[in-house]
Short mmCIF file of C-alpha atoms in Angstrom, two decimals:
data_model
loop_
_atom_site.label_atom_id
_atom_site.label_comp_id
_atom_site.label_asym_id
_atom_site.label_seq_id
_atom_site.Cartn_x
_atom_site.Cartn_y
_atom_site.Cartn_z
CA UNK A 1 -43.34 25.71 -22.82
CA UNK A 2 -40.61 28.12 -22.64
CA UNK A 3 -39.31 29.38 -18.69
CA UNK A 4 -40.24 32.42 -17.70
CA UNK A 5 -38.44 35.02 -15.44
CA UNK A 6 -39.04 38.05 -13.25
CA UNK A 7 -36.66 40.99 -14.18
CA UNK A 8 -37.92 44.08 -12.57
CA UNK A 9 -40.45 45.85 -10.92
CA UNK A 10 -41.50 48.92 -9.77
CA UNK A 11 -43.85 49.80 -6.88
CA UNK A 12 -45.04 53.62 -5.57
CA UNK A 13 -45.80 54.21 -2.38
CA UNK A 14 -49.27 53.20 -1.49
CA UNK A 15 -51.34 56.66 -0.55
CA UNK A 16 -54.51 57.86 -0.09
CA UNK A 17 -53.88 61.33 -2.37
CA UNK A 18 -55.63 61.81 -5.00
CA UNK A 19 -53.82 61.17 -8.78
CA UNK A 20 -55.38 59.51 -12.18
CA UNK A 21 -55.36 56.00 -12.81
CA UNK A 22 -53.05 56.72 -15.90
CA UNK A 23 -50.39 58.44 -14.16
CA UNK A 24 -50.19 55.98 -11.14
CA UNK A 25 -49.68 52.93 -13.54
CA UNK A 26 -46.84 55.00 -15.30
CA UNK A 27 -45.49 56.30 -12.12
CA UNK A 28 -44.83 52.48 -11.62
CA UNK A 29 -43.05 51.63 -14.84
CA UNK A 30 -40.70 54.73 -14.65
CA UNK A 31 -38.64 52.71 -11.58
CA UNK A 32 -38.86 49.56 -14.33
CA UNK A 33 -37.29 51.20 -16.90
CA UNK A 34 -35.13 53.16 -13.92
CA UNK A 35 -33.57 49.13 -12.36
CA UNK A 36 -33.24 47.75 -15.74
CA UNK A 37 -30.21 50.25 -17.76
CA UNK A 38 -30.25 47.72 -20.34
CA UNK A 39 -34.22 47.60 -21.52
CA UNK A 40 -35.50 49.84 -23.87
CA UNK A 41 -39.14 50.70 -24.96
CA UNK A 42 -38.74 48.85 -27.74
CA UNK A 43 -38.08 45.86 -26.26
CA UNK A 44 -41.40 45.65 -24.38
CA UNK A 45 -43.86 43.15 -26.50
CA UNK A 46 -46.91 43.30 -24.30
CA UNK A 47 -48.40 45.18 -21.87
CA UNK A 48 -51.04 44.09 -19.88
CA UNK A 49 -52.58 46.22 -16.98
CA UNK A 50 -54.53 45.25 -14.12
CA UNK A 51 -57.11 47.04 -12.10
CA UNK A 52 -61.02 47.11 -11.38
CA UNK A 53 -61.14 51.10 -12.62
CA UNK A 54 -63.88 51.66 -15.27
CA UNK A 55 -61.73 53.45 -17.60
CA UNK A 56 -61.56 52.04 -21.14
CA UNK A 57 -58.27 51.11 -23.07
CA UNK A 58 -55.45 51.89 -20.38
CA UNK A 59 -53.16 48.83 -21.72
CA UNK A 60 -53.08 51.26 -24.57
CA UNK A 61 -52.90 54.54 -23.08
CA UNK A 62 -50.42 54.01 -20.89
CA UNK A 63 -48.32 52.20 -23.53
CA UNK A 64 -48.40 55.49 -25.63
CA UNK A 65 -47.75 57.33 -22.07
CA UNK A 66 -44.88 55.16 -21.84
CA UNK A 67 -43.44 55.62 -25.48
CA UNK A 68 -44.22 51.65 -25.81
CA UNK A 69 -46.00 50.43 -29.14
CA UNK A 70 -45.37 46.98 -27.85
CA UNK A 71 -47.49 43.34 -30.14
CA UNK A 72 -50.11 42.98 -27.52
CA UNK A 73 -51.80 45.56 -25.20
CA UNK A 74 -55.19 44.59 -22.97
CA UNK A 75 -56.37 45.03 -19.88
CA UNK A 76 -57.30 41.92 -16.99
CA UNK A 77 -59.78 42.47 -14.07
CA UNK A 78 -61.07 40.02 -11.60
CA UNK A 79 -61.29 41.82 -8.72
CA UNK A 80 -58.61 41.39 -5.86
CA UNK A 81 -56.57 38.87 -7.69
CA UNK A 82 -56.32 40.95 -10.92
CA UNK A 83 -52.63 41.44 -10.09
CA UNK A 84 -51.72 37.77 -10.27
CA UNK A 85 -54.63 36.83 -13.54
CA UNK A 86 -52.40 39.52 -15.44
CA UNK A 87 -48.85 37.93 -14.31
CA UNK A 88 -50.27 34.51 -15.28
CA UNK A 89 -51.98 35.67 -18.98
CA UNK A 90 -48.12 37.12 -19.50
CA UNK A 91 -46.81 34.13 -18.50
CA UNK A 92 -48.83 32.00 -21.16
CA UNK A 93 -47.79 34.53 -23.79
CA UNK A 94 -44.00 34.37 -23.02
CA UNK A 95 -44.10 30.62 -22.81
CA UNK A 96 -46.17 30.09 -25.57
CA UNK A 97 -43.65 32.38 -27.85
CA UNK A 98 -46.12 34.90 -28.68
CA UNK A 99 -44.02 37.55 -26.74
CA UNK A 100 -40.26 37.61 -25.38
CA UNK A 101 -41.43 40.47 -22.62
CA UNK A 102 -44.21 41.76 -21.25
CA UNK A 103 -44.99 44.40 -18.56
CA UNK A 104 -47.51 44.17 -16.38
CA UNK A 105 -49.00 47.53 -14.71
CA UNK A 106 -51.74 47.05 -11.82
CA UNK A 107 -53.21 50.01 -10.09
CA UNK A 108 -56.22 50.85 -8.52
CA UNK A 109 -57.66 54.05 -6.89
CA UNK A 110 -59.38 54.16 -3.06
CA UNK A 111 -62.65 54.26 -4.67
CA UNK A 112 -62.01 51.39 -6.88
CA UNK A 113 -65.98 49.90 -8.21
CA UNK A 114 -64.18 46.58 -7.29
CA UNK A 115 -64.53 46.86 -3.42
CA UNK A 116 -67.95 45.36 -3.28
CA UNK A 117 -69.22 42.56 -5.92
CA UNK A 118 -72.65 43.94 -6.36
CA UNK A 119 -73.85 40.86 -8.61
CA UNK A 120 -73.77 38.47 -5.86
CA UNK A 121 -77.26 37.98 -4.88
CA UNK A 122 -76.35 35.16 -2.26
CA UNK A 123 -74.97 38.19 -0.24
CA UNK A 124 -78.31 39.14 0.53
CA UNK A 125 -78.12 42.99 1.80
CA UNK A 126 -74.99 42.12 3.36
CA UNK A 127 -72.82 42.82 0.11
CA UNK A 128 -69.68 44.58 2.08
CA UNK A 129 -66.47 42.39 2.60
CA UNK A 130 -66.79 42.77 6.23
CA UNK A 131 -69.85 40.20 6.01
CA UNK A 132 -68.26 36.95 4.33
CA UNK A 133 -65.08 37.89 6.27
CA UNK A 134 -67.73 37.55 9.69
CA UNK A 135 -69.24 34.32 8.22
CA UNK A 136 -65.13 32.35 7.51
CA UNK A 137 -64.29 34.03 11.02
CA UNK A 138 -67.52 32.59 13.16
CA UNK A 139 -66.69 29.17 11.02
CA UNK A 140 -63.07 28.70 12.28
CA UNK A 141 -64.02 29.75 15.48
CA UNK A 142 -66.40 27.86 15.70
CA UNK A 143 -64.70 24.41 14.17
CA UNK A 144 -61.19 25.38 16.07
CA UNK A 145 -61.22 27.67 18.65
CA UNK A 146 -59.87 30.41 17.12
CA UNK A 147 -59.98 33.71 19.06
CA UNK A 148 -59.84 37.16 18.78
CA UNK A 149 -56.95 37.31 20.50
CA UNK A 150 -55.55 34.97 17.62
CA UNK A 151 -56.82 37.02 15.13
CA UNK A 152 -55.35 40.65 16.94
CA UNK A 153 -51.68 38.32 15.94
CA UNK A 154 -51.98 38.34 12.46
CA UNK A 155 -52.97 42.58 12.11
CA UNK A 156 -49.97 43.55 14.83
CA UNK A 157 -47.51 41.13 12.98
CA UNK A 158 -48.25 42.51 9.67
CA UNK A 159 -48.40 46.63 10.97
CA UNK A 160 -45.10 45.37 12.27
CA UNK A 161 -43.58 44.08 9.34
CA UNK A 162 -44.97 47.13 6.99
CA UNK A 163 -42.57 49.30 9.25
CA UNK A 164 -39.72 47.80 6.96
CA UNK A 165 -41.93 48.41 3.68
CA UNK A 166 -41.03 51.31 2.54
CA UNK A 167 -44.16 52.08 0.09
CA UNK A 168 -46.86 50.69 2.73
CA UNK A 169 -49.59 53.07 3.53
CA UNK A 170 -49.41 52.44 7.27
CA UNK A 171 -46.67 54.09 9.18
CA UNK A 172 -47.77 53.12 12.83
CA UNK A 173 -47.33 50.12 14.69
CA UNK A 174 -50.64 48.87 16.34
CA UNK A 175 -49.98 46.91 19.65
CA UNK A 176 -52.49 43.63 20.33
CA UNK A 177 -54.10 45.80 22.79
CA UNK A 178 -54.90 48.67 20.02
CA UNK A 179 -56.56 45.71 17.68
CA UNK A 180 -58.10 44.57 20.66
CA UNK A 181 -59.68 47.67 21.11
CA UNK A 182 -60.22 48.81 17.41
CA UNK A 183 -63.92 49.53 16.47
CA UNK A 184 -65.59 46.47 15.90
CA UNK A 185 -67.51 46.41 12.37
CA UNK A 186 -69.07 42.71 13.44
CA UNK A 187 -68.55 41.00 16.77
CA UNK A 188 -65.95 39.10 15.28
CA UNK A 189 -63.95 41.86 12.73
CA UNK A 190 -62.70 44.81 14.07
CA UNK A 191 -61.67 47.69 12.16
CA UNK A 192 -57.42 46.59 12.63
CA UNK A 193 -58.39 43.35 10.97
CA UNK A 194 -59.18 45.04 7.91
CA UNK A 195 -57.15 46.04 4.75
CA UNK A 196 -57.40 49.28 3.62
CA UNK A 197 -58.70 50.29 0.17
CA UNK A 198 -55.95 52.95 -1.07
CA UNK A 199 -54.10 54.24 -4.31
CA UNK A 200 -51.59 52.12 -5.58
CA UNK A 201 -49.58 51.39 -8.21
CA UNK A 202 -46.88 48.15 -8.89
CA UNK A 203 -45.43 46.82 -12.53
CA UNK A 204 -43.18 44.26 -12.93
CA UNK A 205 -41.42 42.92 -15.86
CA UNK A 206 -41.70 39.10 -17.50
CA UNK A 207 -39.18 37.86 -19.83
CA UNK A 208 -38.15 34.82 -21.68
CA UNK A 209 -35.11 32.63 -20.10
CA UNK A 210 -33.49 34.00 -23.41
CA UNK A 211 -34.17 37.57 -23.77
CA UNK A 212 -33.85 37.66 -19.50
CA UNK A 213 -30.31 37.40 -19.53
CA UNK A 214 -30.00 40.10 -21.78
CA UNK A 215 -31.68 42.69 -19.25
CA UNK A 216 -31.26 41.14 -15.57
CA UNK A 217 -28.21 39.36 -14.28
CA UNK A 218 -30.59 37.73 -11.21
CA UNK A 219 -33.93 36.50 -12.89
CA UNK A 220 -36.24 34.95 -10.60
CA UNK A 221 -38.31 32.49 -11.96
CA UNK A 222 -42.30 31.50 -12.24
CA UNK A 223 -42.10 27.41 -11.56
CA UNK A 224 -45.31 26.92 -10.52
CA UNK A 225 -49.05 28.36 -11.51
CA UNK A 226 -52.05 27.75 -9.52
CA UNK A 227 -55.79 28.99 -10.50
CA UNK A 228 -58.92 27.56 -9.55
CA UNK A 229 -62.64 29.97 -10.11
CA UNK A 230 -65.34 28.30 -7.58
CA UNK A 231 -68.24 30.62 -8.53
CA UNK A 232 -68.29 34.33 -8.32
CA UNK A 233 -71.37 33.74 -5.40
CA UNK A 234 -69.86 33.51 -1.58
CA UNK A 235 -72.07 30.84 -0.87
CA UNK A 236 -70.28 28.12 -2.69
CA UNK A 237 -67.52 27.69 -0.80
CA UNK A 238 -69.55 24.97 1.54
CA UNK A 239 -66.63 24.62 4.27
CA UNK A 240 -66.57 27.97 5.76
CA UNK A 241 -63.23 27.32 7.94
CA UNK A 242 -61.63 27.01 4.54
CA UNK A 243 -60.78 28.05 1.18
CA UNK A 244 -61.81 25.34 -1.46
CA UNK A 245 -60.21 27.67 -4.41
CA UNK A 246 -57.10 27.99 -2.80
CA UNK A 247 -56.73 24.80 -1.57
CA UNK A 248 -56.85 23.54 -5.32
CA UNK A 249 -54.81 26.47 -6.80
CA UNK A 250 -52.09 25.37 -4.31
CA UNK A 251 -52.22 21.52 -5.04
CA UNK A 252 -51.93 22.66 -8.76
CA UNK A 253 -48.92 25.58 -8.46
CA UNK A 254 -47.09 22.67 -6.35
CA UNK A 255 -47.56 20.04 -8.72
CA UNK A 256 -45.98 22.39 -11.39
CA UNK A 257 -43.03 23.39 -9.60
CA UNK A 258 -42.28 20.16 -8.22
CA UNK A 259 -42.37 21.67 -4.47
CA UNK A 260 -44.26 21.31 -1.42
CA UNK A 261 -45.03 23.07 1.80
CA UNK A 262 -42.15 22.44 2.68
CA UNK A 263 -39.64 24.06 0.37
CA UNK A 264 -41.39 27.63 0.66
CA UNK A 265 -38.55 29.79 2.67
CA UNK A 266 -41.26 32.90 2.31
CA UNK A 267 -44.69 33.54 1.21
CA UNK A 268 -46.99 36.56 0.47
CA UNK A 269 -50.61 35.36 2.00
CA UNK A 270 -53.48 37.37 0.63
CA UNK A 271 -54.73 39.24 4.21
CA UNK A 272 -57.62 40.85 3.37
CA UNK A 273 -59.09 40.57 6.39
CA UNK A 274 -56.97 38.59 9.58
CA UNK A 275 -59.01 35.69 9.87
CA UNK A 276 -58.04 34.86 5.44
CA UNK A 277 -54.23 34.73 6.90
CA UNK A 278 -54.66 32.57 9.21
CA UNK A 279 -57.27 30.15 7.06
CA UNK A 280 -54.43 30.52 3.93
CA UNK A 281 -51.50 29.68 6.16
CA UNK A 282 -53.93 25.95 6.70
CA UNK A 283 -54.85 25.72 3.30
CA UNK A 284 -51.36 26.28 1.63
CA UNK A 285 -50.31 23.18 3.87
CA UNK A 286 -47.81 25.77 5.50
CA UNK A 287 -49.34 24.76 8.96
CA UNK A 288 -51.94 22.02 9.94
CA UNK A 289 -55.47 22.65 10.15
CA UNK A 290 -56.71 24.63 13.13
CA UNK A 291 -53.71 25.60 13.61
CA UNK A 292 -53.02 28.85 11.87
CA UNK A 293 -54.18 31.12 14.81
CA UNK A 294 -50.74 29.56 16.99
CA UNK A 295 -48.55 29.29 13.84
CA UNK A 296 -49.20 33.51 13.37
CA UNK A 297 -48.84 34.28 17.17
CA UNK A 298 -45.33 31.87 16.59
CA UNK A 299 -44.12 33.84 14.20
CA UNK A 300 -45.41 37.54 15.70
CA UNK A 301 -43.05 36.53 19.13
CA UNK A 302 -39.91 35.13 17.23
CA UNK A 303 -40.17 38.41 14.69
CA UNK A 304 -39.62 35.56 11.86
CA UNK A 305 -40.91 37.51 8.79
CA UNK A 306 -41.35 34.40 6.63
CA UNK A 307 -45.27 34.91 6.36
CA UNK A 308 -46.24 38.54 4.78
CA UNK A 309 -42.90 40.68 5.01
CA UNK A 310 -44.01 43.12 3.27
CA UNK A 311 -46.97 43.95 5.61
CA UNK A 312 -49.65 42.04 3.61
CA UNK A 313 -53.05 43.28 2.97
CA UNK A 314 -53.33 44.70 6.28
CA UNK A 315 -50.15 46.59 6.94
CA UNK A 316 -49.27 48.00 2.85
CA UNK A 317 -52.91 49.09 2.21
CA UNK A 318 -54.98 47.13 -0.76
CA UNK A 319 -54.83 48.93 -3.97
CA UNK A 320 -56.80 45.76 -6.16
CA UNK A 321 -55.52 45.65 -8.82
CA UNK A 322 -51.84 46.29 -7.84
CA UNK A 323 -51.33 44.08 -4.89
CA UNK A 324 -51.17 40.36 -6.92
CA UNK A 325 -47.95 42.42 -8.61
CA UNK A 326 -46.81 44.34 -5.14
CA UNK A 327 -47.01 40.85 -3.78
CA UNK A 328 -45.04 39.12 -6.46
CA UNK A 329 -42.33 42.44 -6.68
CA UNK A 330 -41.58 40.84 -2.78
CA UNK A 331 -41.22 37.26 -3.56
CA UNK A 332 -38.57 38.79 -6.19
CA UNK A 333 -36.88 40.68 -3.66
CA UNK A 334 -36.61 38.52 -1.30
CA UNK A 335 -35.16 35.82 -3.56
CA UNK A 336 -32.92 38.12 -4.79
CA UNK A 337 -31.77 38.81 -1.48
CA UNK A 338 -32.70 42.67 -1.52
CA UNK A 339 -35.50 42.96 0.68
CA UNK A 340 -33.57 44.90 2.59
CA UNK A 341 -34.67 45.12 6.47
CA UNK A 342 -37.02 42.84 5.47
CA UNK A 343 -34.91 40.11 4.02
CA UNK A 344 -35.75 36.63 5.55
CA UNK A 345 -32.29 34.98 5.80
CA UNK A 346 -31.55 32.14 2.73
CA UNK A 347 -35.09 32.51 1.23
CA UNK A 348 -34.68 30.55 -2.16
CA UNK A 349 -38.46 29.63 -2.61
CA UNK A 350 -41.18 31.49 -2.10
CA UNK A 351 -45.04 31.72 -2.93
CA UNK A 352 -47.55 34.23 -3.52
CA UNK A 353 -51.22 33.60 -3.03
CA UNK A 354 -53.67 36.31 -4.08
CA UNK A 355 -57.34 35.51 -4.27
CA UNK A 356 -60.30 37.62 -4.81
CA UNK A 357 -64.19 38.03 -3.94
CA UNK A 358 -64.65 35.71 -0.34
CA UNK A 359 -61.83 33.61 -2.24
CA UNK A 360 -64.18 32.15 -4.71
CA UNK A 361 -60.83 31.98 -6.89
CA UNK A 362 -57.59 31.92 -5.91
CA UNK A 363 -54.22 32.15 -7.77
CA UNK A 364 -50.62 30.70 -6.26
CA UNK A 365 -47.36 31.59 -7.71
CA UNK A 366 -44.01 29.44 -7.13
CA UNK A 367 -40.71 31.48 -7.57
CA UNK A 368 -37.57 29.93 -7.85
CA UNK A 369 -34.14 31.72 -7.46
CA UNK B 1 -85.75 44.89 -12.11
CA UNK B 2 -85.29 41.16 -13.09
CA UNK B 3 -87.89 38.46 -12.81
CA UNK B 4 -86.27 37.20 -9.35
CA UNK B 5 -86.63 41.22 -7.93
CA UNK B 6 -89.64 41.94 -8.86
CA UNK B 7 -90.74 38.34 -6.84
CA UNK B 8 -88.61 39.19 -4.22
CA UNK B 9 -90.84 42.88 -3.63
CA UNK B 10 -93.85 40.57 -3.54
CA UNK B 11 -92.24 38.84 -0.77
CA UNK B 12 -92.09 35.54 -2.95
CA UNK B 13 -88.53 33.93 -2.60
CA UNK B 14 -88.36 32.04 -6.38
CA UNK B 15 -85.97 30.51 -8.56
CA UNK B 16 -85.30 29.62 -11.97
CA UNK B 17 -85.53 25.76 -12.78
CA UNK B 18 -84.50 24.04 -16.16
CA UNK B 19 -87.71 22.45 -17.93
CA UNK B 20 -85.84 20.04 -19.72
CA UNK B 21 -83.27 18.49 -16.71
CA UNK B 22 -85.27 19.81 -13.53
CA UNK B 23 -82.58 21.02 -12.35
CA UNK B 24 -82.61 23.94 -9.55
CA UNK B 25 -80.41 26.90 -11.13
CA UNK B 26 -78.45 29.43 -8.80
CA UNK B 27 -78.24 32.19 -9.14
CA UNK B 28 -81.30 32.59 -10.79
CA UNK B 29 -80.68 32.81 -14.49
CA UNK B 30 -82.50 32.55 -17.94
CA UNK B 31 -80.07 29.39 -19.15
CA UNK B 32 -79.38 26.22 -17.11
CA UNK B 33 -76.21 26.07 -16.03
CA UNK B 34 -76.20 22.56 -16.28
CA UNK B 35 -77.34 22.16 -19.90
CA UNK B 36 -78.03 25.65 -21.13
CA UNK B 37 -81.85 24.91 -21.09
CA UNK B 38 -84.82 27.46 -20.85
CA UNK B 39 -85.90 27.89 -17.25
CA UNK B 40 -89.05 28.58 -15.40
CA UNK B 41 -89.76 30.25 -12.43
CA UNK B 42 -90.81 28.31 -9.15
CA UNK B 43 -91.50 29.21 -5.77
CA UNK B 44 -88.72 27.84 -3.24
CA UNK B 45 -89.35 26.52 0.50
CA UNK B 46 -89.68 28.73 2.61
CA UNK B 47 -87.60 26.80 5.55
CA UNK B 48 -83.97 26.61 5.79
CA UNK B 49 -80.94 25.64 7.67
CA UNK B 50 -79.48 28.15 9.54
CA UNK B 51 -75.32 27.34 8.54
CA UNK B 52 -73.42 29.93 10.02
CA UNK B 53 -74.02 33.77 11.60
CA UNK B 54 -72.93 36.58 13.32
CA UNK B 55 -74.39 39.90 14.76
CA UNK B 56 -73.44 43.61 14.14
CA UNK B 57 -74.20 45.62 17.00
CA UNK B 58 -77.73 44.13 17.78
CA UNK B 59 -78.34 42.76 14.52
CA UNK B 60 -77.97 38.49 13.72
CA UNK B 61 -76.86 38.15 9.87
CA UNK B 62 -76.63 34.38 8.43
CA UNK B 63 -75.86 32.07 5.77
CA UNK B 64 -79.19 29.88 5.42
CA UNK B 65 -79.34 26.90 3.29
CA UNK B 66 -82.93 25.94 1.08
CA UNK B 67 -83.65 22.94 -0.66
CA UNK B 68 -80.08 21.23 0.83
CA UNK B 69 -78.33 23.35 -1.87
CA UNK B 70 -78.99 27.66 -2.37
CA UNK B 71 -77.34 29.31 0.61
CA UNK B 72 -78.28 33.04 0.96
CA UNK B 73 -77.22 35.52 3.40
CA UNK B 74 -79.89 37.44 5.31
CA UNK B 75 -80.83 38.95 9.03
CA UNK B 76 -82.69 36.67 12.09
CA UNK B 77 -85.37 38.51 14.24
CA UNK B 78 -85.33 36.28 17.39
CA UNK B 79 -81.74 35.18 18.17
CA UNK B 80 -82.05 33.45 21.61
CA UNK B 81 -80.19 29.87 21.78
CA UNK B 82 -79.40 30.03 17.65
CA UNK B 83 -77.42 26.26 17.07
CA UNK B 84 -75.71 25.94 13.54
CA UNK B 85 -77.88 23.33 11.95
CA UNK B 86 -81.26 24.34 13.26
CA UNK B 87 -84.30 25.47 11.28
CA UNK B 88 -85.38 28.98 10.36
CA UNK B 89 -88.02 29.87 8.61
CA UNK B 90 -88.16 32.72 5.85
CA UNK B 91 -90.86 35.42 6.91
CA UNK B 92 -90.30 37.92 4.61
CA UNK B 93 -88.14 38.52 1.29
CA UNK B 94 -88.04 42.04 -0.38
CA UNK B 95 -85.36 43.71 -2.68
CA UNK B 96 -85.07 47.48 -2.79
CA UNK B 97 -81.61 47.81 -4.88
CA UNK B 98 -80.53 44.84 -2.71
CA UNK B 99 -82.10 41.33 -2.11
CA UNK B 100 -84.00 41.22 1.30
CA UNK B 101 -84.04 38.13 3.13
CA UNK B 102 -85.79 37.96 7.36
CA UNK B 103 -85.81 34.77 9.18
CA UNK B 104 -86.95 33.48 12.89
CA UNK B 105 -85.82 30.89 14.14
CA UNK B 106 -88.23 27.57 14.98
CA UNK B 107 -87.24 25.58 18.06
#
């Protein structure tokens, strides 16, 4: 298998205005093309574009919008972790040889038809996110202790960091009181626990170790790959205090890179709701079990941005089918070293962990400086 | 509607079941998912374990468990003292666009 590098990317800022699905995902390659002088349309071999949006034949589209006529051109959903499915299909084309580049487009509109997963019947009438988040929260509690208050950590840390993020829909700060006091959707998730469905758009650009050099003097690169599909039903995941997907997608993306916990400097934790940071900061072995309520409320009080510096889920806003990519564009950043104000100090490894659907799969990224 | 709705509306909770392995298949589908055999239709208990819940404003939703193995979500109508672990029985299934699932509890 060949290595494979991060060049670019290019992220808009997350919004609720309204603009076409076509002209978000090319509003994200323009900045691309804009941080690479050196790349050219007719470089690009494949492009791949993520998102949940019904329309047919984007890959294409937006490769003509683009003035690209690259080998391969296809679209990837699976819901929330489309982002990451279409990073990791690139990677197996670069690797493989059947491409040199490829650029990967996600974007997804507020009203995105992958907010709810109508199909699962095991959701009974209780098909809205806010349910199976209720269900993992109640579990954890229950087994752990977990409170509230805990949970009010992870949504003030993350509005906190998304300050520094530049493209994050939120622009306020919320205070542990204000989550505190946010509506509450179930007894146990409040309304400032939640992400926020929104328009988005982030691309980023893959390349071979020998065509990278060519474009990008600071590749960052994929080591490790982690992807594990449970079911598509909530109800298989039989230890509700934990995520049995990402538990194996991060044993396997570990394995690969020949890390562990404890060589990740700073990761990108897939927040959808407060109480999937704190259960992903357990299962990623990045703190012991039952103990990812403390770790959270650790790192909130020391302003250590290692977990979620971008904001997450909660703070940038959750545009599907761009936030695996958004998420990976801040891994490359930081190990870059130009995450700006939101730079953790020496970061040389990092992860990214996107999952979709009550995490009945889960993908983890390694990146390597 | 599907076979499984329409038994649902007649507030009969079934499931598909391979005829050549037996085996329970869920979600209910038309193939086994174990070996890809035809399926019939059967009618499932109608107790359960109650595995984990919460409440919207007055409302008790849960994750119930039947035959130690399909776990469905659906809404409990007498919520005093609920334990994870104890028994609820199914009173009434329906599906109107969405699957339809009432329990009480048994003490």
């Amino acid at each position: 298998m060949r290595k494979v590098g991060i060049a670019g990317g290019g992220i808009t800022k997350f919004t609720k205005s309204d603009i076409s699905i076509e002209s978000l995902m090319v509003s994200a390659v323009k900045p691309v093309f804009d941080s690479i002088p050196d790349l050219s349309q007719g470089d690009i071999d494949a492009v791949l574009t993520s998102t949940n949006a019904n329309n047919k034949y984007l890959a294409n589209i937006v490769s003509e919008l683009s003035g690209i006529s690259p080998k391969i051109a296809h679209s990837v959903e699976s819901l929330c972790n489309s982002g990451t499915n279409c990073i990791v299909s690139a990677y197996a084309y670069i690797s493989s040889g059947l491409a040199d580049t490829a650029l990967i487009i996600g974007s997804e509109k507020a009203d995105s038809p992958g907010l709810v997963l109508e199909w699962d019947k095991s959701r009974g009438q209780y098909k809205h996110p806010i349910y199976w988040s209720s269900m993992f929260t109640s579990a954890h509690m229950r087994k752990f202790g977990t409170t509230l208050e805990d949970l009010a950590y992870v949504g003030a840390k993350n509005h906190r960091n998304a300050l520094d993020n530049p493209y994050a829909l939120f622009e306020n700060a919320y205070s542990i009181e204000d989550i505190m006091q946010s509506k509450h959707l179930t007894e146990n998730v409040r309304l400032l626990d939640c992400s926020m469905p929104c328009n988005g758009s982030a691309a980023i650009l893959l390349a071979s170790e020998d065509h990278i050099k060519k474009i990008c003097d600071q590749p960052v690169w994929i080591t490790g790959i982690g992807q594990k599909a449970i079911s598509a039903g909530f109800t298989r995941n039989e230890d509700l205090s934990s995520m049995k997907s990402t538990i194996i997608s991060a044993a396997d993306a570990y394995k690969m890179s020949k890390k562990t916990h404890n060589d990740i400097d700073v990761a990108e934790l897939h927040d959808a709701f407060s109480i999937c940071e704190i259960i992903e900061l357990e299962d990623l072995g990045l703190t012991r079990k039952g103990e990812g309520g403390s770790y959270v409320r650790r790192l909130h009080e020391t302003d250590d941005r290692k977990i979620n510096p971008r904001g997450g889920l909660i703070g940038s806003g959750h545009p599907l089918g761009a936030t695996g990519i958004a998420q990976t564009i801040e891994i490359f950043q930081q190990l870059q070293g130009k995450a700006e104000k939101r730079q953790v100090d020496g970061a040389k490894t990092g992860l990214v962990h996107n999952m979709s659907a009550a995490a009945t799969s889960s993908t983890v990224l390694i990146l390597e400086q | 509607m599907n076979k499984f709705e329409q038994e649902l509306k007649n507030n009969n909770f079934t499931c598909s079941e391979c005829k050549k392995c037996d085996k329970l298949v869920w979600p209910p589908s038309d193939f086994c998912n174990k070996c890809f055999g035809d399926v019939m239709w059967r009618p499932l208990s109608r107790t359960a374990k109650l595995v984990e819940f919460s409440r919207k404003n007055g409302e008790y939703f849960c994750i119930a468990e039947f035959e130690d193995q399909i776990r469905i979500m659906g809404t409990i109508e007498n919520v005093e003292n609920l334990q994870v672990g104890q028994t609820l029985n199914l009173i009434k299934c329906d599906y109107d666009g969405k699957e339809k699932f009432i329990f009480r509890s048994i003490r």
